């Protein structure tokens, strides 16, 4: 312990540490005793707040002189005491060396009394109780244990015979004693204080609902309108009590209180102050708990609705498959076996039936895949592979479609891109993005496919000169059934289920990647980009060398 710490802890004088701006940075219990305040009322406040204003300049001059001379300086000034009066004191200003630099300190001689020492110790214990109770309700905690432990601590501090906590039912029709601490030899009342009808205690409820503190000095002298309360309290042999309501968003949720069964009398101010602080701490904790429970309930309900939707979709699509197979099979039979018996009009109709069946089959496949992805039941069979090769294969598959529309398809990617993925799924992602780019890019347009490395991930982008997206369309582009209607005058046919980009997004996310879309607006093109983690054993410098 250095000299500074020793003097601060062991000095019988009032001790004050100042910074260069006369802000009080530290003090000992003698100062709190003298001023009748707690540490949080004094620390980090200017000394000028507690002395006569005309003396501030003189103290500033003394501090400056002290820093220049390093000699102790005696200066009389007036310091506010616990009664609010300015009492003349003699301050010894000293500059004390510490490991972190020089400290400006003031030492003030003061007479001490046993009574005031006890009073000061009580105030410090009050601060310690509040600090310990507060810490129990911070972060992740067991609320029941925190309340029980806190009731015991504040009950002992206040000298109560019983400390308790009541909660009102969700319908606010009854109240129940949920937590309790009893002093030694005091009988528990929690078992009998359950589901008490609120309407049976109108006087009590009116005060609590108005946010009033209930301070009963003598139960036997309660007014006539509180006769029901009086009988309930006398049944428990309570002589006096102190109760604070706990309101959350102006709604009464619970209350906390002290009982005394040994004597009547007025509860001390310290107990009032303590119980009010504790009620606010527990009220904040309860509010967080209610919000968390409400959020969890909403999440559970949403999850259940999603599960029902997914199951309905799965069953519906399975039911569609059987008649669809029959329709498609009979259409093929008519076209392949009985074609010579049909005229051209019938043949055309059967072909339309077959084409419609193919579209419906693709929709059923998308629905099944979507429901599987939406329920997180899809398991990937990931292997180490060359992502660049998958991109080249996908490009080759759609080239003929691009050529028909006279669209230029450019590839600017790394020669090799080793990553861990399921080839079939990533191939599906690429074909979908390239197919959409071709579909929504007018003839004579251009599509660029290029790769980058960002944050230890490969980033693959498909950029087109197509019709782009409006701000409203961008919001739903990756949503399930987020099909975007295109106007006929745009000259583009938009067939599809509205599931393609949803499926694409989910596949990318299952691989630990992310997909994004950029567009500056209608007829200004768009760029879809997705990322995949680089295989963890690869060195980024090694990747750059391979692709130079």
Short mmCIF file of C-alpha atoms in Angstrom, two decimals:
data_model
loop_
_atom_site.label_atom_id
_atom_site.label_comp_id
_atom_site.label_asym_id
_atom_site.label_seq_id
_atom_site.Cartn_x
_atom_site.Cartn_y
_atom_site.Cartn_z
CA UNK A 1 0.00 0.00 0.00
CA UNK A 2 1.52 3.35 -1.06
CA UNK A 3 1.48 6.51 1.05
CA UNK A 4 -1.58 7.90 -0.72
CA UNK A 5 -3.73 4.82 -0.08
CA UNK A 6 -2.50 4.60 3.51
CA UNK A 7 -3.43 8.21 4.27
CA UNK A 8 -6.82 7.90 2.59
CA UNK A 9 -7.80 4.77 4.53
CA UNK A 10 -6.26 5.53 7.91
CA UNK A 11 -6.50 9.28 8.34
CA UNK A 12 -8.74 10.44 11.18
CA UNK A 13 -9.22 13.69 9.28
CA UNK A 14 -11.65 14.45 6.47
CA UNK A 15 -9.84 13.50 3.26
CA UNK A 16 -10.64 14.92 -0.22
CA UNK A 17 -8.82 14.22 -3.51
CA UNK A 18 -9.22 16.85 -6.27
CA UNK A 19 -8.25 17.00 -9.93
CA UNK A 20 -6.92 20.13 -11.63
CA UNK A 21 -10.49 21.38 -12.23
CA UNK A 22 -11.43 21.04 -8.52
CA UNK A 23 -13.61 17.95 -9.26
CA UNK A 24 -13.81 15.63 -6.24
CA UNK A 25 -12.36 12.29 -7.39
CA UNK A 26 -12.15 10.48 -4.08
CA UNK A 27 -12.93 10.98 -0.39
CA UNK A 28 -13.10 9.03 2.86
CA UNK A 29 -16.06 8.26 5.12
CA UNK A 30 -15.29 11.29 7.31
CA UNK A 31 -16.43 13.62 4.53
CA UNK A 32 -19.68 11.67 3.98
CA UNK A 33 -20.29 11.83 7.74
CA UNK A 34 -19.68 15.57 7.90
CA UNK A 35 -21.93 16.36 4.93
CA UNK A 36 -24.61 13.76 5.67
CA UNK A 37 -24.42 12.43 2.10
CA UNK A 38 -23.57 9.24 0.27
CA UNK A 39 -20.54 8.84 -1.97
CA UNK A 40 -22.60 9.10 -5.17
CA UNK A 41 -23.90 12.51 -4.00
CA UNK A 42 -20.37 13.91 -3.73
CA UNK A 43 -17.90 12.14 -6.05
CA UNK A 44 -17.37 13.56 -9.55
CA UNK A 45 -18.93 16.87 -8.49
CA UNK A 46 -17.07 20.16 -8.22
CA UNK A 47 -15.79 21.21 -4.79
CA UNK A 48 -17.39 24.55 -5.62
CA UNK A 49 -20.82 22.91 -5.19
CA UNK A 50 -20.16 22.39 -1.47
CA UNK A 51 -18.32 25.60 -0.46
CA UNK A 52 -19.19 29.30 -0.47
CA UNK A 53 -18.91 30.68 -4.00
CA UNK A 54 -16.67 33.62 -3.06
CA UNK A 55 -14.02 31.15 -1.84
CA UNK A 56 -13.66 29.23 -5.14
CA UNK A 57 -11.05 31.59 -6.67
CA UNK A 58 -9.00 31.54 -3.48
CA UNK A 59 -8.94 27.71 -3.51
CA UNK A 60 -7.93 27.70 -7.22
CA UNK A 61 -5.04 30.02 -6.40
CA UNK A 62 -4.01 27.79 -3.50
CA UNK A 63 -3.99 24.69 -5.74
CA UNK A 64 -1.86 26.46 -8.37
CA UNK A 65 0.57 27.63 -5.68
CA UNK A 66 0.68 24.10 -4.27
CA UNK A 67 1.64 22.60 -7.65
CA UNK A 68 4.48 25.09 -8.01
CA UNK A 69 5.90 24.91 -4.47
CA UNK A 70 5.03 21.32 -3.38
CA UNK A 71 4.76 22.63 0.20
CA UNK A 72 1.69 22.06 2.36
CA UNK A 73 -0.63 25.10 2.50
CA UNK A 74 -3.18 25.85 5.22
CA UNK A 75 -6.36 27.63 4.10
CA UNK A 76 -9.60 28.31 6.00
CA UNK A 77 -12.87 28.00 4.01
CA UNK A 78 -16.50 27.12 4.61
CA UNK A 79 -17.74 23.57 3.88
CA UNK A 80 -21.43 22.65 3.83
CA UNK A 81 -22.40 20.31 6.69
CA UNK A 82 -25.23 17.75 7.07
CA UNK A 83 -27.68 20.49 8.14
CA UNK A 84 -26.98 22.50 4.97
CA UNK A 85 -25.03 25.19 6.85
CA UNK A 86 -21.57 26.36 5.79
CA UNK A 87 -19.18 25.53 8.62
CA UNK A 88 -15.73 27.06 8.83
CA UNK A 89 -12.95 24.49 8.53
CA UNK A 90 -9.17 24.59 8.19
CA UNK A 91 -8.00 22.74 5.08
CA UNK A 92 -4.41 21.48 4.78
CA UNK A 93 -3.64 21.30 1.04
CA UNK A 94 -0.97 18.73 0.18
CA UNK A 95 0.55 17.31 -3.01
CA UNK A 96 1.12 13.55 -2.51
CA UNK A 97 3.27 11.48 -4.88
CA UNK A 98 1.80 8.20 -6.19
CA UNK A 99 2.73 5.64 -8.85
CA UNK A 100 0.34 7.40 -11.26
CA UNK A 101 1.48 10.95 -10.54
CA UNK A 102 0.90 13.66 -7.95
CA UNK A 103 -2.48 13.86 -6.19
CA UNK A 104 -4.01 17.10 -4.92
CA UNK A 105 -5.39 16.37 -1.44
CA UNK A 106 -7.13 18.31 1.32
CA UNK A 107 -7.07 17.18 4.97
CA UNK A 108 -9.58 18.76 7.38
CA UNK A 109 -9.48 18.22 11.16
CA UNK A 110 -12.84 17.15 12.59
CA UNK A 111 -14.13 15.92 15.93
CA UNK A 112 -15.76 12.53 15.85
CA UNK A 113 -18.56 11.01 17.93
CA UNK A 114 -19.57 7.40 18.51
CA UNK A 115 -23.13 8.20 17.44
CA UNK A 116 -22.05 9.71 14.15
CA UNK A 117 -19.61 6.86 13.51
CA UNK A 118 -22.49 4.42 13.84
CA UNK A 119 -24.68 6.58 11.64
CA UNK A 120 -21.96 6.72 9.01
CA UNK A 121 -21.45 2.96 9.13
CA UNK A 122 -25.20 2.52 8.65
CA UNK A 123 -25.10 4.73 5.56
CA UNK A 124 -22.18 2.81 4.11
CA UNK A 125 -23.95 -0.49 4.77
CA UNK A 126 -27.01 0.95 3.02
CA UNK A 127 -24.87 1.62 -0.06
CA UNK A 128 -23.38 -1.88 0.10
CA UNK A 129 -26.84 -3.48 0.32
CA UNK A 130 -28.11 -1.50 -2.68
CA UNK A 131 -24.97 -2.38 -4.66
CA UNK A 132 -25.24 -6.11 -3.90
CA UNK A 133 -28.96 -6.25 -4.69
CA UNK A 134 -28.45 -4.34 -7.96
CA UNK A 135 -25.70 -6.72 -9.07
CA UNK A 136 -28.02 -9.73 -8.66
CA UNK A 137 -30.42 -8.38 -11.27
CA UNK A 138 -27.83 -7.60 -13.94
CA UNK A 139 -27.36 -9.88 -16.95
CA UNK A 140 -28.38 -13.54 -16.87
CA UNK A 141 -29.74 -14.55 -13.49
CA UNK A 142 -32.24 -16.74 -11.65
CA UNK A 143 -34.97 -14.19 -10.83
CA UNK A 144 -36.49 -16.26 -8.00
CA UNK A 145 -33.13 -16.76 -6.30
CA UNK A 146 -32.24 -13.07 -6.75
CA UNK A 147 -35.52 -11.98 -5.13
CA UNK A 148 -35.24 -14.44 -2.22
CA UNK A 149 -31.63 -13.47 -1.45
CA UNK A 150 -32.44 -9.76 -1.71
CA UNK A 151 -35.46 -10.08 0.62
CA UNK A 152 -33.26 -11.68 3.25
CA UNK A 153 -30.61 -8.99 2.96
CA UNK A 154 -32.96 -6.00 3.08
CA UNK A 155 -35.03 -7.66 5.82
CA UNK A 156 -32.00 -8.03 8.05
CA UNK A 157 -30.75 -4.54 7.26
CA UNK A 158 -34.10 -2.92 8.12
CA UNK A 159 -34.68 -5.00 11.24
CA UNK A 160 -37.99 -6.30 9.83
CA UNK A 161 -39.57 -9.53 11.05
CA UNK A 162 -40.69 -10.48 7.57
CA UNK A 163 -39.92 -9.32 4.01
CA UNK A 164 -42.08 -10.49 1.12
CA UNK A 165 -42.97 -10.17 -2.52
CA UNK A 166 -46.44 -10.47 -4.10
CA UNK A 167 -47.37 -10.88 -7.77
CA UNK A 168 -50.77 -10.18 -9.34
CA UNK A 169 -52.26 -12.77 -11.69
CA UNK A 170 -52.24 -12.17 -15.46
CA UNK A 171 -55.93 -11.28 -15.29
CA UNK A 172 -55.16 -8.96 -12.34
CA UNK A 173 -57.96 -10.54 -10.32
CA UNK A 174 -55.88 -12.14 -7.54
CA UNK A 175 -52.61 -11.61 -5.68
CA UNK A 176 -50.22 -14.28 -4.36
CA UNK A 177 -47.23 -14.24 -2.02
CA UNK A 178 -44.48 -15.76 -4.21
CA UNK A 179 -41.30 -14.97 -2.21
CA UNK A 180 -40.68 -14.53 1.51
CA UNK A 181 -38.00 -14.15 4.16
CA UNK A 182 -38.75 -14.51 7.88
CA UNK A 183 -36.56 -13.58 10.86
CA UNK A 184 -35.69 -16.31 13.32
CA UNK A 185 -38.76 -17.36 15.31
CA UNK A 186 -41.23 -15.69 12.90
CA UNK A 187 -43.81 -17.98 11.31
CA UNK A 188 -44.07 -18.10 7.50
CA UNK A 189 -47.34 -16.81 5.99
CA UNK A 190 -46.68 -17.53 2.31
CA UNK A 191 -48.70 -20.76 2.13
CA UNK A 192 -51.96 -19.10 3.24
CA UNK A 193 -51.47 -15.92 1.20
CA UNK A 194 -52.27 -17.38 -2.21
CA UNK A 195 -54.88 -16.29 -4.78
CA UNK A 196 -56.32 -13.53 -2.59
CA UNK A 197 -59.11 -11.79 -4.57
CA UNK A 198 -58.16 -8.18 -5.28
CA UNK A 199 -61.74 -7.01 -4.82
CA UNK A 200 -61.72 -8.30 -1.23
CA UNK A 201 -59.20 -5.56 -0.31
CA UNK A 202 -60.46 -2.37 -2.02
CA UNK A 203 -58.65 0.07 0.28
CA UNK A 204 -55.33 -1.73 -0.25
CA UNK A 205 -55.78 -2.04 -4.03
CA UNK A 206 -56.76 1.61 -4.49
CA UNK A 207 -53.54 2.81 -2.87
CA UNK A 208 -51.31 0.42 -4.81
CA UNK A 209 -52.98 1.16 -8.15
CA UNK A 210 -52.41 4.87 -7.52
CA UNK A 211 -48.70 4.11 -7.00
CA UNK A 212 -48.88 5.05 -3.30
CA UNK A 213 -46.62 3.70 -0.57
CA UNK A 214 -48.58 1.92 2.18
CA UNK A 215 -47.09 2.87 5.56
CA UNK A 216 -49.10 1.47 8.46
CA UNK A 217 -47.65 2.53 11.83
CA UNK A 218 -50.29 0.74 13.91
CA UNK A 219 -52.55 -1.91 12.33
CA UNK A 220 -55.07 -1.56 15.17
CA UNK A 221 -55.74 2.08 14.15
CA UNK A 222 -56.60 1.52 10.49
CA UNK A 223 -59.70 3.44 9.24
CA UNK A 224 -63.09 1.75 8.87
CA UNK A 225 -62.77 1.46 5.09
CA UNK A 226 -59.67 -0.71 5.66
CA UNK A 227 -61.39 -3.22 7.96
CA UNK A 228 -60.79 -6.15 5.57
CA UNK A 229 -57.07 -5.28 5.42
CA UNK A 230 -56.96 -4.96 9.22
CA UNK A 231 -58.44 -8.45 9.73
CA UNK A 232 -56.00 -10.02 7.25
CA UNK A 233 -52.99 -8.34 8.91
CA UNK A 234 -54.11 -9.12 12.48
CA UNK A 235 -54.57 -12.76 11.47
CA UNK A 236 -50.82 -12.72 10.71
CA UNK A 237 -50.09 -10.84 14.01
CA UNK A 238 -48.68 -7.89 12.07
CA UNK A 239 -48.39 -4.67 14.07
CA UNK A 240 -46.88 -2.34 11.46
CA UNK A 241 -45.76 -2.56 7.84
CA UNK A 242 -44.26 -0.75 4.89
CA UNK A 243 -45.22 -1.67 1.28
CA UNK A 244 -44.14 -0.33 -2.11
CA UNK A 245 -46.05 -1.02 -5.35
CA UNK A 246 -44.17 -2.18 -8.48
CA UNK A 247 -45.66 -0.80 -11.67
CA UNK A 248 -44.61 -1.67 -15.21
CA UNK A 249 -45.73 0.85 -17.82
CA UNK A 250 -48.18 2.30 -15.29
CA UNK A 251 -49.75 -1.11 -14.70
CA UNK A 252 -49.63 -2.66 -11.20
CA UNK A 253 -47.79 -5.98 -11.40
CA UNK A 254 -46.54 -6.71 -7.88
CA UNK A 255 -45.52 -5.21 -4.53
CA UNK A 256 -42.74 -5.63 -1.97
CA UNK A 257 -43.01 -5.06 1.76
CA UNK A 258 -41.71 -5.33 5.36
CA UNK A 259 -43.73 -6.52 8.36
CA UNK A 260 -43.12 -5.99 12.07
CA UNK A 261 -44.93 -8.36 14.44
CA UNK A 262 -43.12 -7.33 17.64
CA UNK A 263 -43.87 -3.62 17.91
CA UNK A 264 -45.84 -0.77 16.42
CA UNK A 265 -44.16 2.39 15.19
CA UNK A 266 -43.00 4.47 12.26
CA UNK A 267 -40.54 2.95 9.82
CA UNK A 268 -37.26 4.87 9.49
CA UNK A 269 -36.48 7.03 6.47
CA UNK A 270 -33.59 4.72 5.51
CA UNK A 271 -36.04 1.82 5.20
CA UNK A 272 -38.33 3.95 3.03
CA UNK A 273 -35.43 4.84 0.78
CA UNK A 274 -34.09 1.29 0.61
CA UNK A 275 -37.46 -0.27 -0.20
CA UNK A 276 -38.17 2.29 -2.91
CA UNK A 277 -34.80 1.63 -4.59
CA UNK A 278 -35.24 -2.15 -4.36
CA UNK A 279 -38.79 -1.96 -5.75
CA UNK A 280 -37.46 -0.04 -8.77
CA UNK A 281 -34.64 -2.55 -9.30
CA UNK A 282 -36.99 -5.54 -9.14
CA UNK A 283 -39.57 -3.69 -11.27
CA UNK A 284 -36.98 -3.21 -14.03
CA UNK A 285 -36.00 -6.89 -13.77
CA UNK A 286 -39.63 -7.99 -14.00
CA UNK A 287 -40.22 -5.76 -17.00
CA UNK A 288 -37.27 -7.37 -18.80
CA UNK A 289 -38.62 -10.81 -17.89
CA UNK A 290 -42.13 -10.02 -19.16
CA UNK A 291 -40.70 -8.67 -22.42
CA UNK A 292 -38.51 -11.76 -22.87
CA UNK A 293 -41.43 -14.10 -22.14
CA UNK A 294 -43.70 -12.22 -24.55
CA UNK A 295 -41.01 -12.30 -27.23
CA UNK A 296 -40.45 -16.04 -26.70
CA UNK A 297 -44.19 -16.69 -26.88
CA UNK A 298 -44.41 -14.76 -30.15
CA UNK A 299 -41.41 -16.65 -31.53
CA UNK A 300 -42.93 -20.00 -30.50
CA UNK A 301 -46.26 -19.11 -32.13
CA UNK A 302 -44.50 -17.98 -35.31
CA UNK A 303 -42.45 -21.19 -35.35
CA UNK A 304 -45.61 -23.28 -34.95
CA UNK A 305 -47.36 -21.41 -37.80
CA UNK A 306 -44.31 -21.94 -40.02
CA UNK A 307 -44.27 -25.65 -39.19
CA UNK A 308 -47.97 -25.94 -40.06
CA UNK A 309 -47.43 -24.04 -43.30
CA UNK A 310 -44.47 -26.24 -44.23
CA UNK A 311 -46.35 -29.44 -43.44
CA UNK A 312 -49.40 -28.29 -45.43
CA UNK A 313 -47.18 -27.45 -48.38
CA UNK A 314 -45.40 -30.81 -48.18
CA UNK A 315 -48.64 -32.79 -48.06
CA UNK A 316 -50.28 -30.76 -50.83
CA UNK A 317 -47.34 -31.21 -53.18
CA UNK A 318 -47.17 -34.96 -52.50
CA UNK A 319 -50.89 -35.22 -53.24
CA UNK A 320 -50.34 -33.37 -56.53
CA UNK A 321 -47.60 -35.71 -57.71
CA UNK A 322 -49.80 -38.80 -58.29
CA UNK A 323 -52.42 -37.25 -60.61
CA UNK A 324 -49.68 -35.21 -62.31
CA UNK A 325 -47.75 -38.37 -63.21
CA UNK A 326 -50.94 -39.87 -64.67
CA UNK A 327 -51.73 -36.74 -66.74
CA UNK A 328 -48.19 -36.52 -68.09
CA UNK A 329 -48.07 -40.26 -68.80
CA UNK A 330 -51.34 -40.25 -70.78
CA UNK A 331 -50.19 -37.19 -72.76
CA UNK A 332 -46.97 -38.99 -73.72
CA UNK A 333 -48.96 -42.11 -74.63
CA UNK A 334 -51.26 -40.13 -76.96
CA UNK A 335 -48.33 -38.38 -78.66
CA UNK A 336 -46.11 -41.44 -79.06
CA UNK A 337 -48.54 -44.32 -79.64
CA UNK A 338 -51.80 -42.83 -80.94
CA UNK A 339 -50.51 -39.76 -82.76
CA UNK A 340 -51.54 -41.08 -86.22
CA UNK A 341 -55.15 -41.37 -85.03
CA UNK A 342 -55.35 -37.68 -83.98
CA UNK A 343 -55.84 -34.59 -86.09
CA UNK A 344 -53.52 -31.56 -85.80
CA UNK A 345 -55.83 -29.63 -83.47
CA UNK A 346 -56.01 -32.50 -80.95
CA UNK A 347 -52.25 -33.03 -81.15
CA UNK A 348 -51.71 -29.30 -80.41
CA UNK A 349 -54.02 -29.53 -77.38
CA UNK A 350 -52.22 -32.63 -76.06
CA UNK A 351 -48.88 -30.85 -76.44
CA UNK A 352 -50.24 -27.93 -74.40
CA UNK A 353 -51.35 -30.44 -71.75
CA UNK A 354 -47.83 -31.93 -71.68
CA UNK A 355 -46.20 -28.48 -71.44
CA UNK A 356 -48.58 -27.48 -68.65
CA UNK A 357 -47.79 -30.74 -66.85
CA UNK A 358 -44.05 -30.02 -67.12
CA UNK A 359 -44.55 -26.55 -65.65
CA UNK A 360 -46.66 -27.96 -62.83
CA UNK A 361 -44.06 -30.68 -62.20
CA UNK A 362 -41.36 -28.04 -61.85
CA UNK A 363 -43.59 -26.07 -59.47
CA UNK A 364 -44.19 -29.19 -57.34
CA UNK A 365 -40.43 -29.81 -57.20
CA UNK A 366 -39.82 -26.21 -56.14
CA UNK A 367 -42.53 -26.42 -53.49
CA UNK A 368 -41.07 -29.62 -52.02
CA UNK A 369 -37.57 -28.16 -52.04
CA UNK A 370 -38.79 -24.88 -50.54
CA UNK A 371 -40.64 -26.61 -47.70
CA UNK A 372 -37.59 -28.72 -46.94
CA UNK A 373 -35.28 -25.70 -46.91
CA UNK A 374 -37.75 -23.64 -44.86
CA UNK A 375 -37.93 -26.31 -42.15
CA UNK A 376 -34.11 -26.75 -41.96
CA UNK A 377 -34.46 -30.47 -42.73
CA UNK A 378 -32.12 -30.38 -45.70
CA UNK A 379 -28.69 -31.85 -44.95
CA UNK A 380 -25.84 -30.91 -47.26
CA UNK A 381 -23.32 -33.43 -48.54
CA UNK A 382 -20.40 -31.01 -48.72
CA UNK A 383 -17.07 -31.96 -50.26
CA UNK A 384 -13.89 -30.12 -51.23
CA UNK A 385 -14.20 -29.02 -54.84
CA UNK A 386 -13.31 -26.41 -57.45
CA UNK A 387 -15.95 -23.70 -57.48
CA UNK A 388 -14.50 -22.27 -60.70
CA UNK A 389 -15.25 -25.54 -62.52
CA UNK A 390 -18.90 -25.47 -61.33
CA UNK A 391 -19.23 -21.89 -62.65
CA UNK A 392 -17.84 -22.90 -66.05
CA UNK A 393 -20.24 -25.87 -66.28
CA UNK A 394 -23.24 -23.68 -65.39
CA UNK A 395 -22.20 -21.08 -68.00
CA UNK A 396 -21.93 -23.77 -70.69
CA UNK A 397 -25.44 -25.02 -69.92
CA UNK A 398 -27.09 -21.60 -70.42
CA UNK A 399 -24.95 -20.40 -73.33
CA UNK A 400 -27.40 -21.60 -75.99
CA UNK A 401 -30.23 -19.63 -74.33
CA UNK A 402 -28.03 -16.50 -74.24
CA UNK A 403 -27.10 -16.94 -77.92
CA UNK A 404 -30.77 -17.15 -78.93
CA UNK A 405 -31.30 -13.72 -77.39
CA UNK A 406 -27.97 -12.41 -78.73
CA UNK A 407 -26.75 -11.75 -75.17
CA UNK A 408 -23.00 -11.63 -74.50
CA UNK A 409 -21.96 -13.82 -71.55
CA UNK A 410 -18.51 -12.93 -70.13
CA UNK A 411 -16.58 -14.93 -67.52
CA UNK A 412 -13.88 -13.30 -65.38
CA UNK A 413 -13.13 -15.67 -62.52
CA UNK A 414 -10.13 -17.18 -60.73
CA UNK A 415 -8.66 -20.22 -62.45
CA UNK A 416 -9.16 -22.33 -59.35
CA UNK A 417 -11.37 -21.71 -56.31
CA UNK A 418 -11.11 -24.50 -53.79
CA UNK A 419 -14.03 -24.53 -51.36
CA UNK A 420 -16.22 -26.94 -49.41
CA UNK A 421 -19.72 -27.23 -50.91
CA UNK A 422 -22.34 -29.59 -52.32
CA UNK A 423 -21.79 -29.40 -56.07
CA UNK A 424 -25.37 -30.07 -57.12
CA UNK A 425 -26.75 -27.32 -54.87
CA UNK A 426 -24.22 -24.64 -55.87
CA UNK A 427 -24.74 -25.61 -59.52
CA UNK A 428 -28.47 -24.99 -58.94
CA UNK A 429 -27.68 -21.53 -57.48
CA UNK A 430 -25.56 -20.55 -60.48
CA UNK A 431 -28.01 -21.83 -63.11
CA UNK A 432 -30.85 -19.97 -61.41
CA UNK A 433 -28.92 -16.66 -61.25
CA UNK A 434 -27.66 -16.97 -64.83
CA UNK A 435 -31.09 -18.07 -66.08
CA UNK A 436 -32.78 -15.09 -64.43
CA UNK A 437 -30.15 -12.71 -65.84
CA UNK A 438 -30.75 -14.01 -69.37
CA UNK A 439 -34.54 -14.04 -68.96
CA UNK A 440 -34.72 -10.42 -67.78
CA UNK A 441 -32.04 -8.93 -70.03
CA UNK A 442 -33.35 -7.63 -73.38
CA UNK A 443 -31.75 -8.90 -76.63
CA UNK A 444 -28.26 -7.57 -77.39
CA UNK A 445 -27.56 -7.14 -73.68
CA UNK A 446 -24.53 -8.22 -71.66
CA UNK A 447 -23.97 -10.42 -68.60
CA UNK A 448 -20.68 -10.49 -66.64
CA UNK A 449 -19.76 -13.24 -64.19
CA UNK A 450 -16.75 -12.47 -62.00
CA UNK A 451 -15.13 -13.61 -58.75
CA UNK A 452 -13.43 -11.75 -55.90
CA UNK A 453 -11.97 -12.59 -52.49
CA UNK A 454 -13.43 -10.69 -49.51
CA UNK A 455 -13.01 -11.45 -45.79
CA UNK A 456 -11.69 -14.97 -46.39
CA UNK A 457 -14.62 -15.79 -48.68
CA UNK A 458 -15.10 -16.19 -52.42
CA UNK A 459 -17.58 -13.68 -53.81
CA UNK A 460 -19.29 -14.64 -57.08
CA UNK A 461 -21.25 -11.93 -58.91
CA UNK A 462 -23.65 -12.07 -61.87
CA UNK A 463 -24.10 -8.59 -63.33
CA UNK A 464 -26.54 -7.87 -66.18
CA UNK A 465 -27.81 -4.95 -68.28
CA UNK A 466 -31.42 -6.03 -67.78
CA UNK A 467 -34.58 -4.33 -66.57
CA UNK A 468 -33.40 -4.02 -62.96
CA UNK A 469 -35.54 -3.61 -59.84
CA UNK A 470 -37.50 -0.80 -58.24
CA UNK A 471 -36.96 -0.10 -54.49
CA UNK A 472 -40.29 -1.85 -53.73
CA UNK A 473 -39.29 -4.94 -55.73
CA UNK A 474 -35.89 -5.14 -54.03
CA UNK A 475 -37.57 -5.65 -50.65
CA UNK A 476 -39.25 -8.92 -51.64
CA UNK A 477 -36.83 -10.37 -54.20
CA UNK A 478 -35.54 -13.12 -51.84
CA UNK A 479 -38.85 -13.79 -50.09
CA UNK A 480 -40.71 -17.07 -50.38
CA UNK A 481 -43.28 -16.66 -53.20
CA UNK A 482 -41.72 -13.24 -53.82
CA UNK A 483 -42.64 -13.37 -57.52
CA UNK A 484 -42.35 -9.95 -59.14
CA UNK A 485 -44.92 -9.05 -61.79
CA UNK A 486 -43.50 -7.74 -65.05
CA UNK A 487 -45.52 -5.56 -67.40
CA UNK A 488 -46.28 -7.01 -70.83
CA UNK A 489 -44.88 -3.89 -72.50
CA UNK A 490 -41.46 -4.80 -71.08
CA UNK A 491 -41.48 -7.58 -73.67
CA UNK A 492 -40.38 -10.27 -71.19
CA UNK A 493 -42.23 -13.43 -70.25
CA UNK A 494 -42.00 -14.15 -66.52
CA UNK A 495 -42.88 -17.74 -65.83
CA UNK A 496 -42.07 -19.16 -62.46
CA UNK A 497 -43.25 -19.86 -58.94
CA UNK A 498 -41.53 -17.01 -57.13
CA UNK A 499 -39.50 -19.62 -55.22
CA UNK A 500 -36.26 -19.66 -57.23
CA UNK A 501 -34.42 -16.86 -55.43
CA UNK A 502 -35.78 -17.98 -52.04
CA UNK A 503 -34.34 -21.46 -52.66
CA UNK A 504 -31.10 -19.89 -53.88
CA UNK A 505 -30.80 -17.76 -50.73
CA UNK A 506 -31.42 -20.71 -48.40
CA UNK A 507 -28.87 -22.92 -50.20
CA UNK A 508 -26.21 -20.18 -49.95
CA UNK A 509 -27.01 -19.62 -46.24
CA UNK A 510 -26.77 -23.36 -45.51
CA UNK A 511 -23.24 -23.20 -46.93
CA UNK A 512 -22.34 -20.39 -44.51
CA UNK A 513 -22.54 -17.71 -47.19
CA UNK A 514 -24.69 -14.68 -47.95
CA UNK A 515 -26.47 -13.49 -51.09
CA UNK A 516 -27.17 -9.86 -51.97
CA UNK A 517 -28.68 -7.89 -54.85
CA UNK A 518 -27.89 -4.42 -56.15
CA UNK A 519 -29.87 -2.38 -58.66
CA UNK A 520 -30.05 1.34 -59.34
CA UNK A 521 -33.63 1.09 -60.58
CA UNK A 522 -35.78 0.16 -63.56
CA UNK A 523 -33.85 -0.50 -66.80
CA UNK A 524 -30.51 0.04 -65.01
CA UNK A 525 -29.50 -3.59 -64.67
CA UNK A 526 -28.80 -5.59 -61.53
CA UNK A 527 -26.02 -7.48 -59.80
CA UNK A 528 -26.55 -10.62 -57.70
CA UNK A 529 -23.60 -11.68 -55.53
CA UNK A 530 -23.14 -14.62 -53.19
CA UNK A 531 -20.27 -15.69 -50.96
CA UNK A 532 -18.84 -19.06 -49.96
CA UNK A 533 -16.14 -19.60 -47.30
CA UNK A 534 -12.69 -20.42 -48.67
CA UNK A 535 -11.54 -23.90 -47.65
CA UNK A 536 -10.00 -23.33 -44.22
CA UNK A 537 -6.67 -25.05 -44.97
CA UNK A 538 -5.91 -22.75 -47.92
CA UNK A 539 -3.48 -19.84 -47.71
CA UNK A 540 -4.75 -16.61 -49.35
CA UNK A 541 -1.27 -15.90 -50.79
CA UNK A 542 -1.33 -19.38 -52.29
CA UNK A 543 -4.70 -18.64 -53.96
CA UNK A 544 -3.34 -15.41 -55.48
CA UNK A 545 -0.27 -17.22 -56.81
CA UNK A 546 -2.41 -19.92 -58.45
CA UNK A 547 -4.49 -17.36 -60.30
CA UNK A 548 -1.75 -15.07 -61.55
#
